Coordinates of C-alpha atoms in Angstrom, one line a residue:
Chain A
M20 CA 31.4 71.3 115.2
I21 CA 33.8 69.2 115.4
E22 CA 33.6 65.3 114.9
L23 CA 37.1 62.8 115.3
K24 CA 36.4 59.5 114.2
D25 CA 39.1 56.9 114.8
I26 CA 41.5 59.2 114.7
Y27 CA 45.1 57.5 114.6
K28 CA 48.4 59.9 114.5
I29 CA 51.4 57.7 113.8
Y30 CA 55.1 58.9 113.8
S31 CA 57.2 56.0 112.3
D32 CA 60.9 56.1 113.0
G33 CA 62.6 53.4 111.6
D34 CA 62.0 49.8 112.5
S35 CA 59.5 51.4 115.7
E36 CA 56.2 53.8 116.0
I37 CA 55.1 56.2 118.1
R38 CA 51.2 56.7 118.2
A39 CA 50.6 59.6 119.3
L40 CA 46.5 60.0 118.7
D41 CA 45.5 56.0 118.7
G42 CA 41.8 55.7 118.0
I43 CA 40.6 58.7 119.1
N44 CA 36.6 59.6 118.6
L45 CA 35.4 62.7 120.1
R46 CA 32.1 65.2 119.6
V47 CA 31.9 69.0 120.2
S48 CA 28.9 71.1 120.2
E49 CA 28.4 74.4 119.0
K50 CA 29.0 76.7 121.8
E51 CA 30.7 74.2 123.8
F52 CA 34.2 74.9 125.9
V53 CA 35.7 71.8 126.0
S54 CA 39.0 71.2 127.7
I55 CA 41.2 68.8 126.4
I56 CA 43.9 67.9 129.8
G57 CA 46.7 65.4 129.5
Q58 CA 50.1 65.2 131.0
S59 CA 52.9 65.3 128.2
G60 CA 53.5 63.1 125.7
S61 CA 50.0 62.0 126.3
G62 CA 48.9 63.2 122.7
K63 CA 46.5 66.2 123.0
S64 CA 49.5 68.7 121.8
T65 CA 48.9 66.3 118.6
A66 CA 45.4 66.3 119.2
M67 CA 45.2 70.2 118.9
N68 CA 47.9 70.2 115.9
I69 CA 44.8 68.2 114.0
I70 CA 41.7 69.5 115.3
G71 CA 43.8 73.1 114.1
C72 CA 44.1 72.5 111.1
L73 CA 48.0 72.0 111.4
D74 CA 48.1 68.2 110.4
V75 CA 46.9 66.2 109.3
P76 CA 45.3 62.2 111.0
T77 CA 47.2 59.5 109.4
S78 CA 44.0 57.3 109.4
G79 CA 40.1 58.4 110.6
S80 CA 37.6 61.3 109.7
Y81 CA 37.8 64.7 111.2
F82 CA 34.8 67.1 110.5
L83 CA 35.1 70.0 111.0
N84 CA 31.9 72.4 110.7
G85 CA 30.9 69.9 107.6
E86 CA 33.4 69.9 106.0
D87 CA 36.2 66.9 105.9
V88 CA 39.6 68.4 107.1
S89 CA 41.6 64.8 107.0
R90 CA 42.2 64.4 103.0
M91 CA 42.4 68.3 102.9
G92 CA 45.5 69.5 101.0
E93 CA 48.3 72.0 102.2
Y94 CA 46.4 75.7 100.5
E95 CA 42.8 74.2 101.7
L96 CA 44.0 73.2 105.2
S97 CA 45.4 77.1 104.9
D98 CA 41.9 78.3 103.4
I99 CA 39.6 76.7 106.4
R100 CA 42.2 77.8 109.1
S101 CA 41.9 81.1 108.1
R102 CA 37.8 81.0 107.9
T103 CA 37.1 79.2 110.6
L104 CA 39.8 78.8 112.7
G105 CA 41.4 81.2 115.8
F106 CA 44.7 80.9 117.4
I107 CA 46.0 81.2 121.0
F108 CA 49.6 79.8 122.4
Q109 CA 51.3 79.6 125.2
Q110 CA 53.7 81.6 124.0
Y111 CA 51.4 84.7 122.8
N112 CA 53.8 84.2 119.7
L113 CA 53.0 87.8 118.4
I114 CA 55.5 88.9 115.8
P115 CA 57.5 91.6 117.2
K116 CA 58.2 93.8 114.6
L117 CA 54.4 94.4 114.1
S118 CA 52.6 96.2 116.5
V119 CA 49.4 95.6 118.3
F120 CA 47.0 96.9 116.0
E121 CA 48.7 95.1 113.0
N122 CA 48.8 92.0 115.1
V123 CA 45.6 91.9 115.1
E124 CA 45.2 92.7 111.6
L125 CA 47.5 89.7 110.3
P126 CA 44.6 87.1 110.3
L127 CA 42.3 89.4 108.6
I128 CA 44.9 89.9 105.2
Y129 CA 44.9 86.8 105.2
K130 CA 41.6 86.7 104.8
R131 CA 41.6 89.1 101.9
M132 CA 40.1 91.3 103.7
E133 CA 39.2 95.3 102.5
P134 CA 41.8 97.7 104.7
R135 CA 38.2 100.1 105.7
E136 CA 36.8 96.6 107.3
R137 CA 39.8 95.2 108.6
K138 CA 40.4 98.3 111.1
E139 CA 36.5 98.8 112.2
R140 CA 37.7 94.6 113.3
V141 CA 40.1 95.8 114.3
E142 CA 39.1 97.9 117.0
R143 CA 36.5 96.0 117.7
A144 CA 39.5 93.2 118.8
L145 CA 41.2 95.0 120.7
E146 CA 38.2 96.8 122.4
K147 CA 37.2 94.0 123.6
V148 CA 40.4 93.4 125.0
G149 CA 40.3 96.5 126.8
L150 CA 43.6 97.5 124.4
L151 CA 42.5 99.9 122.1
D152 CA 44.7 102.2 123.1
R153 CA 47.2 100.2 122.7
Y154 CA 47.4 99.8 119.2
K155 CA 50.5 101.5 118.9
K156 CA 51.5 100.3 120.6
Y157 CA 54.5 96.9 120.3
P158 CA 54.3 93.4 121.6
K159 CA 57.8 94.5 123.6
Q160 CA 56.7 97.3 125.9
L161 CA 53.8 95.4 127.2
S162 CA 53.4 93.4 130.0
G163 CA 52.7 89.5 129.8
G164 CA 49.4 89.6 130.4
Q165 CA 48.6 92.4 127.8
Q166 CA 50.2 90.2 125.3
Q167 CA 47.9 88.0 125.1
R168 CA 44.9 89.8 125.5
V169 CA 46.3 90.9 121.8
S170 CA 46.7 87.9 120.6
I171 CA 43.2 86.4 121.9
A172 CA 41.8 89.8 120.4
R173 CA 44.1 88.2 117.4
A174 CA 42.2 85.1 117.8
L175 CA 38.4 86.8 117.4
A176 CA 38.9 89.0 115.4
G177 CA 38.1 87.2 112.5
D178 CA 35.3 86.0 113.9
P179 CA 36.8 82.2 114.0
K180 CA 33.5 79.4 115.2
L181 CA 36.4 78.0 117.2
I182 CA 38.8 79.3 119.1
L183 CA 42.3 76.9 120.5
A184 CA 43.7 78.0 123.4
D185 CA 46.8 75.8 123.9
E186 CA 48.3 76.3 127.4
P187 CA 46.5 80.2 127.2
T188 CA 47.8 81.0 130.8
G189 CA 51.2 79.1 130.6
A190 CA 53.4 81.5 131.0
L191 CA 51.1 83.9 133.4
D192 CA 51.0 84.4 136.9
S193 CA 47.6 83.2 138.4
K194 CA 46.2 86.6 138.6
T195 CA 46.4 86.8 135.1
G196 CA 45.6 83.7 134.6
I197 CA 42.5 84.3 135.8
E198 CA 42.1 87.3 134.2
V199 CA 42.9 85.9 130.9
L200 CA 40.5 82.6 131.7
E201 CA 38.1 85.0 132.5
F202 CA 37.8 86.0 128.9
I203 CA 38.2 83.1 126.7
K204 CA 34.9 81.9 129.6
Q205 CA 33.2 85.1 128.6
L206 CA 33.9 84.4 124.7
N207 CA 32.0 81.4 125.0
R208 CA 29.2 83.1 127.2
E209 CA 29.1 86.3 125.5
D210 CA 29.6 85.5 121.8
G211 CA 29.2 81.9 121.4
T212 CA 32.7 80.8 120.7
T213 CA 33.1 77.0 120.5
I214 CA 36.8 77.3 122.5
V215 CA 38.8 73.8 122.7
L216 CA 41.3 74.6 125.2
I217 CA 44.4 72.3 125.6
T218 CA 45.9 72.4 129.1
H219 CA 47.9 69.7 132.2
D220 CA 46.4 71.6 134.2
H221 CA 43.4 70.8 136.4
G222 CA 42.3 74.1 137.8
I223 CA 42.2 75.7 134.7
A224 CA 40.7 72.8 133.0
Y225 CA 37.5 72.7 135.0
Q226 CA 36.3 75.8 133.9
A227 CA 35.0 74.4 130.8
D228 CA 31.5 72.9 130.7
R229 CA 33.1 69.3 130.0
V230 CA 36.5 67.8 130.2
V231 CA 37.9 65.1 128.2
K232 CA 41.5 63.5 129.8
L233 CA 44.3 62.0 126.7
Q234 CA 46.7 59.6 128.7
D235 CA 49.0 57.4 125.6
G236 CA 46.8 59.0 122.0
K237 CA 44.0 57.5 124.0
I238 CA 40.1 58.9 126.1
I239 CA 40.6 58.5 129.4
S240 CA 37.2 59.2 130.8
D241 CA 34.9 62.3 129.4
E242 CA 33.3 64.7 131.5
V243 CA 30.8 67.4 131.5
V244 CA 31.9 69.5 134.9
A245 CA 29.4 69.7 136.8
K246 CA 28.2 74.1 137.8
Chain B
M14 CA 48.0 89.4 101.2
S15 CA 48.0 92.0 98.1
I16 CA 51.9 92.9 97.2
K17 CA 51.5 96.7 98.5
Q18 CA 51.0 95.1 101.6
A19 CA 53.6 92.6 101.3
F20 CA 56.2 95.5 100.4
I21 CA 54.9 97.4 103.2
L22 CA 56.1 94.2 104.9
A23 CA 59.4 93.9 103.3
V24 CA 60.2 97.7 104.2
K25 CA 59.2 97.4 107.7
S26 CA 62.3 94.1 108.0
L27 CA 64.5 95.5 106.1
S28 CA 64.6 99.1 108.4
A29 CA 64.3 96.5 111.7
S30 CA 68.0 95.8 110.5
K31 CA 69.3 98.5 108.5
M32 CA 73.4 97.8 108.9
R33 CA 72.7 93.7 107.4
S34 CA 70.0 95.2 104.7
F35 CA 73.2 97.9 103.7
L36 CA 75.2 95.0 103.4
T37 CA 73.4 93.0 101.5
M38 CA 72.6 95.5 99.1
L39 CA 76.0 96.3 98.6
G40 CA 76.7 93.7 96.0
I41 CA 74.2 94.9 93.8
I42 CA 74.9 98.9 94.7
I43 CA 78.1 97.8 93.0
G44 CA 77.0 95.7 90.0
V45 CA 74.2 98.0 89.2
A46 CA 77.1 101.0 89.9
S47 CA 79.6 99.1 87.6
V48 CA 77.6 98.6 84.7
I49 CA 76.1 102.1 84.4
V50 CA 79.9 103.6 84.9
L51 CA 81.6 100.9 82.1
V52 CA 78.4 101.8 79.8
A53 CA 78.4 105.7 80.4
L54 CA 82.3 105.3 79.5
V55 CA 82.5 103.8 76.8
D56 CA 79.5 105.0 75.3
G57 CA 81.4 108.9 75.9
F58 CA 84.8 107.5 74.1
K59 CA 82.6 106.0 71.5
Q60 CA 81.1 109.4 70.8
Q61 CA 85.0 111.1 70.7
L62 CA 86.1 108.9 68.4
V63 CA 83.0 109.0 66.3
D64 CA 83.1 112.5 66.9
Q65 CA 86.9 112.7 65.8
F66 CA 85.9 110.9 62.3
E67 CA 82.8 112.6 61.3
S68 CA 84.8 115.9 61.6
M69 CA 87.0 114.3 59.5
G70 CA 84.2 114.3 56.9
T71 CA 81.0 111.5 56.5
N72 CA 81.3 111.9 53.1
L73 CA 84.9 111.0 52.7
I74 CA 87.0 108.4 50.7
S75 CA 90.9 108.1 50.5
V76 CA 92.7 106.2 47.7
S77 CA 96.2 105.4 47.8
I78 CA 98.6 104.7 45.8
P79 CA 101.9 103.0 46.8
G80 CA 104.5 103.7 44.5
R81 CA 105.4 101.0 42.5
G82 CA 108.2 102.7 39.6
G83 CA 105.5 101.7 37.1
N84 CA 105.2 103.8 34.0
R85 CA 101.6 103.3 34.8
G86 CA 99.9 105.5 36.8
V87 CA 97.8 108.5 37.2
T88 CA 97.7 111.7 37.4
P89 CA 96.2 115.0 39.1
D90 CA 94.5 116.0 35.7
D91 CA 93.1 112.5 35.1
V92 CA 91.4 112.3 38.2
M93 CA 89.6 115.6 38.2
E94 CA 88.6 114.3 34.7
F95 CA 87.4 110.9 35.4
S96 CA 85.5 113.1 38.9
I97 CA 83.9 116.0 36.7
E98 CA 82.7 113.1 34.6
N99 CA 81.2 111.8 38.0
A100 CA 79.7 114.9 39.0
E101 CA 76.7 113.7 40.2
V102 CA 78.1 110.9 42.4
I103 CA 81.9 112.9 43.5
G104 CA 81.8 116.5 45.1
Y105 CA 85.3 117.7 45.0
V106 CA 88.6 115.4 45.2
S107 CA 92.1 117.1 46.2
P108 CA 95.5 115.3 45.6
V109 CA 96.6 114.7 48.8
V110 CA 100.8 114.8 49.6
N111 CA 101.8 114.1 53.0
V112 CA 105.7 115.4 54.1
S113 CA 106.2 114.3 57.9
N114 CA 109.6 115.3 60.0
L115 CA 109.5 118.2 58.5
T116 CA 111.3 121.5 59.8
V117 CA 109.7 124.6 59.1
K118 CA 111.1 128.0 61.1
N119 CA 110.1 131.4 62.4
G120 CA 113.8 133.2 62.3
A121 CA 115.8 131.4 65.1
E122 CA 112.2 129.2 66.4
S123 CA 111.9 126.2 64.5
V124 CA 109.2 123.1 65.3
T125 CA 109.4 120.1 63.5
T126 CA 105.3 119.3 61.7
T127 CA 103.4 117.6 58.9
A128 CA 102.9 118.8 56.5
M129 CA 99.5 118.0 53.8
G130 CA 99.8 119.5 49.9
T131 CA 95.9 119.8 48.6
N132 CA 93.8 122.2 46.6
E133 CA 92.1 124.2 47.4
F134 CA 89.2 121.8 47.6
Y135 CA 90.6 120.1 50.8
P136 CA 88.7 122.2 53.9
E137 CA 85.6 121.3 51.9
I138 CA 86.5 117.3 51.8
K139 CA 87.8 117.4 55.4
G140 CA 85.9 119.1 56.9
L141 CA 88.2 122.5 58.4
E142 CA 87.5 125.8 59.1
V143 CA 89.8 129.0 59.0
E144 CA 90.1 130.7 61.3
Y145 CA 91.7 133.5 59.6
G146 CA 92.7 134.2 56.3
R147 CA 91.8 131.6 53.7
F148 CA 92.6 128.7 52.7
L149 CA 95.0 128.4 49.7
E150 CA 93.4 128.9 46.2
Y151 CA 93.0 127.6 43.1
V152 CA 96.2 130.3 41.7
D153 CA 98.3 129.8 44.4
V154 CA 98.0 125.5 43.8
E155 CA 98.1 126.2 39.9
R156 CA 101.3 128.8 39.9
R157 CA 103.1 126.9 42.4
Q158 CA 102.4 129.8 45.1
K159 CA 104.5 129.5 48.0
S160 CA 101.8 130.0 49.9
C161 CA 100.5 128.0 53.2
V162 CA 98.2 127.2 55.5
I163 CA 98.9 126.4 59.3
G164 CA 97.5 125.3 62.1
T165 CA 96.9 126.8 65.7
Y166 CA 100.0 124.6 67.2
I167 CA 103.0 126.5 65.1
A168 CA 101.0 129.7 64.8
N169 CA 101.3 129.4 68.5
E170 CA 104.5 127.9 68.8
L171 CA 106.4 130.2 65.8
Y172 CA 104.1 133.1 65.9
Q173 CA 102.6 134.8 69.2
N174 CA 99.1 134.5 67.8
A175 CA 96.9 132.8 65.1
Q176 CA 96.8 136.8 63.9
S177 CA 100.5 138.1 64.4
A178 CA 100.8 134.8 61.8
L179 CA 98.6 136.1 59.0
G180 CA 100.8 137.5 56.7
S181 CA 104.0 136.6 58.1
E182 CA 106.3 134.8 56.6
L183 CA 107.1 130.8 56.6
K184 CA 110.5 129.0 56.3
I185 CA 110.0 125.4 55.0
N186 CA 113.1 123.3 54.0
G187 CA 115.0 127.2 53.6
I188 CA 112.6 128.5 51.7
S189 CA 110.0 131.2 52.6
Y190 CA 106.1 130.8 52.4
T191 CA 103.6 133.6 53.0
I192 CA 100.7 132.1 55.5
V193 CA 97.4 133.3 54.0
G194 CA 95.6 131.6 56.6
V195 CA 95.1 130.3 59.9
L196 CA 92.7 127.2 60.6
E197 CA 90.0 126.6 63.6
E198 CA 91.8 125.2 66.3
V199 CA 90.2 121.8 66.7
Q200 CA 91.6 119.7 69.3
D201 CA 93.7 121.8 72.3
S202 CA 96.4 123.3 69.8
E203 CA 99.0 119.9 71.0
E204 CA 102.2 118.9 69.8
G205 CA 101.4 116.4 67.3
S206 CA 97.8 117.3 66.8
G207 CA 95.8 118.1 64.0
D208 CA 96.4 121.8 64.2
D209 CA 100.0 120.5 63.9
I210 CA 99.9 120.9 60.7
V211 CA 101.0 123.5 57.1
Y212 CA 98.9 123.1 54.1
L213 CA 100.6 123.7 50.7
P214 CA 100.1 123.7 47.6
Y215 CA 100.2 120.2 46.1
T216 CA 102.5 120.9 43.5
L217 CA 104.8 122.1 45.6
A218 CA 104.4 119.3 48.3
T219 CA 105.9 116.9 46.3
G220 CA 108.9 118.6 45.9
L221 CA 109.5 118.4 48.9
S222 CA 108.0 114.4 49.9
W223 CA 110.7 112.1 49.7
N224 CA 109.5 110.1 46.2
G225 CA 108.0 113.1 44.3
R226 CA 104.8 111.4 44.8
I227 CA 101.0 111.9 44.8
S228 CA 100.9 109.3 47.1
S229 CA 97.3 109.8 48.0
Y230 CA 93.6 111.4 47.0
A231 CA 91.1 112.3 49.2
F232 CA 87.2 112.3 47.6
S233 CA 83.8 113.5 48.4
A234 CA 81.2 112.4 48.0
A235 CA 78.2 114.6 46.7
E236 CA 75.9 113.2 49.5
K237 CA 76.1 111.1 52.3
E238 CA 74.1 108.3 50.4
L239 CA 75.6 108.1 47.6
V240 CA 79.7 107.2 48.7
E241 CA 79.5 104.0 48.0
E242 CA 78.3 104.2 44.5
A243 CA 81.0 107.0 44.7
E244 CA 83.1 104.1 46.1
N245 CA 82.4 101.9 43.3
R246 CA 83.1 104.7 40.0
I247 CA 86.8 105.0 42.0
R248 CA 87.2 101.6 42.3
A249 CA 86.0 100.2 38.6
F250 CA 88.3 104.1 37.1
L251 CA 91.1 103.1 39.0
Y252 CA 91.1 99.5 38.1
S253 CA 90.7 100.5 34.7
V254 CA 93.9 102.5 35.0
F255 CA 95.5 99.4 36.9
N256 CA 94.0 96.6 35.9
D257 CA 95.4 95.5 39.1
S258 CA 93.3 95.7 42.2
N259 CA 96.2 95.7 44.2
A260 CA 97.6 98.6 43.1
Y261 CA 95.6 100.8 45.1
R262 CA 93.2 101.0 48.6
I263 CA 90.4 102.7 48.5
L264 CA 88.4 103.6 52.4
N265 CA 85.9 105.4 53.1
Q266 CA 84.6 107.2 56.4
S267 CA 81.4 104.9 56.4
A268 CA 83.2 101.8 56.5
I269 CA 85.8 103.1 59.5
L270 CA 83.1 104.3 61.4
E271 CA 81.8 100.5 61.3
V272 CA 84.9 99.4 62.5
V273 CA 84.9 101.7 65.3
N274 CA 81.2 100.8 66.8
D275 CA 82.4 96.9 66.5
L276 CA 84.7 97.9 68.6
T277 CA 83.5 99.4 71.1
G278 CA 80.7 97.3 71.0
T279 CA 82.6 94.2 72.2
I280 CA 84.4 96.4 74.5
T281 CA 81.1 97.6 76.3
M282 CA 80.2 93.9 76.2
I283 CA 83.7 92.4 77.8
L284 CA 83.1 95.4 80.3
V285 CA 79.1 94.5 81.4
G286 CA 79.7 90.9 81.0
I287 CA 82.4 91.8 84.3
A288 CA 80.5 93.8 85.7
A289 CA 77.5 91.2 85.2
I290 CA 79.6 89.1 87.4
S291 CA 78.9 91.8 90.8
L292 CA 75.6 92.0 90.1
L293 CA 75.9 87.8 90.3
V294 CA 77.8 87.7 93.3
G295 CA 75.2 90.5 94.7
G296 CA 72.6 88.0 94.7
I297 CA 73.9 84.9 96.2
G298 CA 74.7 87.4 98.7
I299 CA 70.8 88.6 98.9
M300 CA 70.0 84.8 98.5
N301 CA 72.4 83.8 101.5
I302 CA 70.7 86.1 103.8
M303 CA 67.2 85.8 103.2
L304 CA 68.0 82.4 104.0
V305 CA 69.0 83.2 107.4
S306 CA 66.4 85.6 107.5
V307 CA 64.2 82.4 106.7
T308 CA 65.6 80.6 108.8
E309 CA 65.3 83.3 112.2
R310 CA 61.5 84.3 111.7
T311 CA 60.5 80.2 111.4
R312 CA 59.0 81.0 114.7
E313 CA 57.1 84.0 112.8
I314 CA 56.0 81.9 109.2
G315 CA 54.8 79.3 111.4
I316 CA 52.9 82.3 113.4
R317 CA 51.3 83.3 109.5
K318 CA 50.0 80.1 108.6
S319 CA 48.1 79.0 111.4
L320 CA 46.4 82.6 111.2
G321 CA 45.5 81.6 107.4
A322 CA 48.2 82.3 105.2
T323 CA 49.1 80.3 101.7
P324 CA 52.0 79.0 101.3
W325 CA 51.8 81.0 98.7
D326 CA 51.6 84.3 101.3
I327 CA 54.7 83.2 103.0
M328 CA 56.3 83.4 100.0
S329 CA 55.5 86.2 97.5
Q330 CA 56.5 87.9 101.4
F331 CA 59.9 86.5 100.9
V332 CA 60.0 87.1 97.7
V333 CA 58.9 91.0 97.4
E334 CA 61.1 90.9 100.2
A335 CA 64.0 90.0 98.8
A336 CA 63.0 91.6 95.5
T337 CA 62.5 94.8 97.3
T338 CA 66.0 94.7 98.9
S339 CA 68.1 93.9 95.3
S340 CA 66.0 97.2 94.2
F341 CA 66.2 99.7 96.6
G342 CA 69.9 98.8 96.0
G343 CA 69.7 99.2 92.5
F344 CA 67.8 102.6 93.2
L345 CA 71.6 103.5 95.5
G346 CA 73.1 101.6 92.5
I347 CA 71.4 103.3 90.4
A348 CA 72.8 107.0 91.8
L349 CA 76.4 106.2 92.7
G350 CA 77.0 105.1 89.4
I351 CA 74.9 108.3 87.8
G352 CA 77.4 110.4 90.3
A353 CA 80.5 108.6 89.1
A354 CA 80.1 108.5 85.9
I355 CA 79.8 112.1 85.7
F356 CA 83.1 112.1 88.2
A357 CA 84.9 109.8 86.3
G358 CA 84.0 111.3 82.7
N359 CA 85.2 114.7 83.6
L360 CA 88.1 112.7 86.1
M361 CA 89.4 111.2 81.6
G362 CA 88.6 113.7 79.9
V363 CA 85.8 111.3 77.9
P364 CA 81.9 112.4 77.9
A365 CA 80.3 110.7 79.9
K366 CA 77.0 110.2 79.3
P367 CA 74.8 107.6 81.9
S368 CA 72.6 106.1 79.1
F369 CA 68.8 104.9 80.0
G370 CA 68.5 102.5 78.5
A371 CA 72.1 101.2 81.2
V372 CA 69.8 102.6 84.0
A373 CA 66.5 100.7 82.8
I374 CA 67.9 97.3 82.4
A375 CA 71.0 97.7 85.1
F376 CA 68.1 98.6 87.6
S377 CA 65.2 95.4 85.7
V378 CA 67.8 93.3 86.1
S379 CA 68.4 94.6 89.4
V380 CA 65.0 93.8 90.8
G381 CA 65.1 90.3 88.5
I382 CA 68.0 89.0 90.5
G383 CA 66.2 89.4 93.7
M384 CA 63.1 87.5 92.9
I385 CA 65.1 84.9 91.4
F386 CA 68.1 84.4 93.9
G387 CA 64.8 85.3 97.2
Y388 CA 62.8 82.5 95.4
F389 CA 64.7 79.2 97.1
P390 CA 64.7 80.8 100.4
A391 CA 61.0 82.0 100.0
K392 CA 60.5 79.0 98.1
K393 CA 61.6 76.9 101.7
A394 CA 59.9 79.0 104.2
S395 CA 56.9 78.4 102.4
R396 CA 57.3 74.6 102.8
M397 CA 58.0 75.3 106.1
N398 CA 55.7 72.8 108.5
P399 CA 54.0 74.6 110.4
I400 CA 53.5 73.0 113.8
E401 CA 57.6 72.5 114.1
A402 CA 57.4 76.0 112.1
L403 CA 55.6 76.8 115.7
R404 CA 57.7 75.2 118.1
Y405 CA 60.9 76.3 116.4
D406 CA 63.4 78.5 118.8

């Protein structure tokens, strides 16, 4: 599913250069649930941006679902994001002036899907996160946990092969955090969606099947979690 | 994203901040309204001028012959003969003697007016209509009968009304004339207007004018299309008499109309140019707000990009939003402009009719301005880096 080969991401700032990713090699198979853990500055955000096709590496190659992303231009990146990816963010990142329904519908619009199919998909996704009855509400009218569930619905509405979750529980209290995490696990178990979760929290990271530790732009450990 | 979707989204985001949207539109509203009002007023004014000229007869050809005291000259009989010989192009002709500042009296009451000495054909040439009685006739002119036809201003000033004026006596320079006709009102019966006039047989009027001459002739072409041909023949005839093209002047109505058209055209251009500046200012206002809006919505742009929006999607969203703002402003401006044009027209006594052309142009220009001035902010939005945009607070 994911294949990172010798990925370098170097930001040069005049004389000094920052190696955000310093030779990363990583393979993630289909239906895996992987956590990437690291302190701030470890390069995990950069890794997430590259895996999420929001950015391209300075060097190295990245194959997502067999496609070479590392040489893609803006339009191809938009296209592959639209076709294969779903994002869940720490700050939910819902658009405040759009209703729950419209927020979930958004990625489907960018997929150029017909309105009737969009409606079906949105309803299915909202049903899955248990918020179908709130479809007319606006993000402000929902609790943090509910907003994150809306963003999960948005991520899965387009049937992505890969969901990237960036600190999905970071803004939630521990109880709701666990609930949200359960949803994500369920997605992986029941739908077979590949999940890459990025966090700094060990407790969260070890909910996954596999934990990759990043430090100073390098992978320092890659272990399978014993259940 | 389809244009329809972008439009729905634009309406949503505009209605989310109504006050700001309204203020943004204000420049466009004022610009569009002023274009419509100005064009309507100038058109109305022009129509008024044209109507006035046309009411004087579109087939009219005026010939003026300033006196030089030489022994060469034309007599009314010469001119008559020439007209009859050229009857296929010339309809009517009348000598015209203009006597200004003439005091006319009915008993003790008097007014100062203008008298015109003409023959019986003058109403045909100028399109005059007689309301009561009749116009001068051949015998009046030929026998120098003391008959006159008056305008409604004179009738109202010196007599109770037009009907009672008919058949009464009017004293011109101490000599009594019989009023044989009262003309139709042409201009509100005001002093100095077309209704402030007395028509006399030209054969008598020459005695009232300071030089005792017939200073000009009014011709009418047999048909509108023949005006030019008639004019050429008149010119040739006059040249054969005077052997000097400076001795006479020929003016036709369509030449005057052309001048009016040119003049109002220029006025329209200038005024619309000024109004267009306010449209431009409105466009800059839209660009300004769109730039602010793009910055404010940086995070939204990041989210949309992460969800698969292409740069084109983002750009079309903002361009459509700008175009929606300006076209909505355009609609309001059209409504305001039509209302204001009718109101100002009534106030100024000008038949201001908002023209469809002006409305269509003002509207399409306003949409165009939205798109042009929305393009730059939209381009900026579409180029945003999704990672930075997502991190933006």
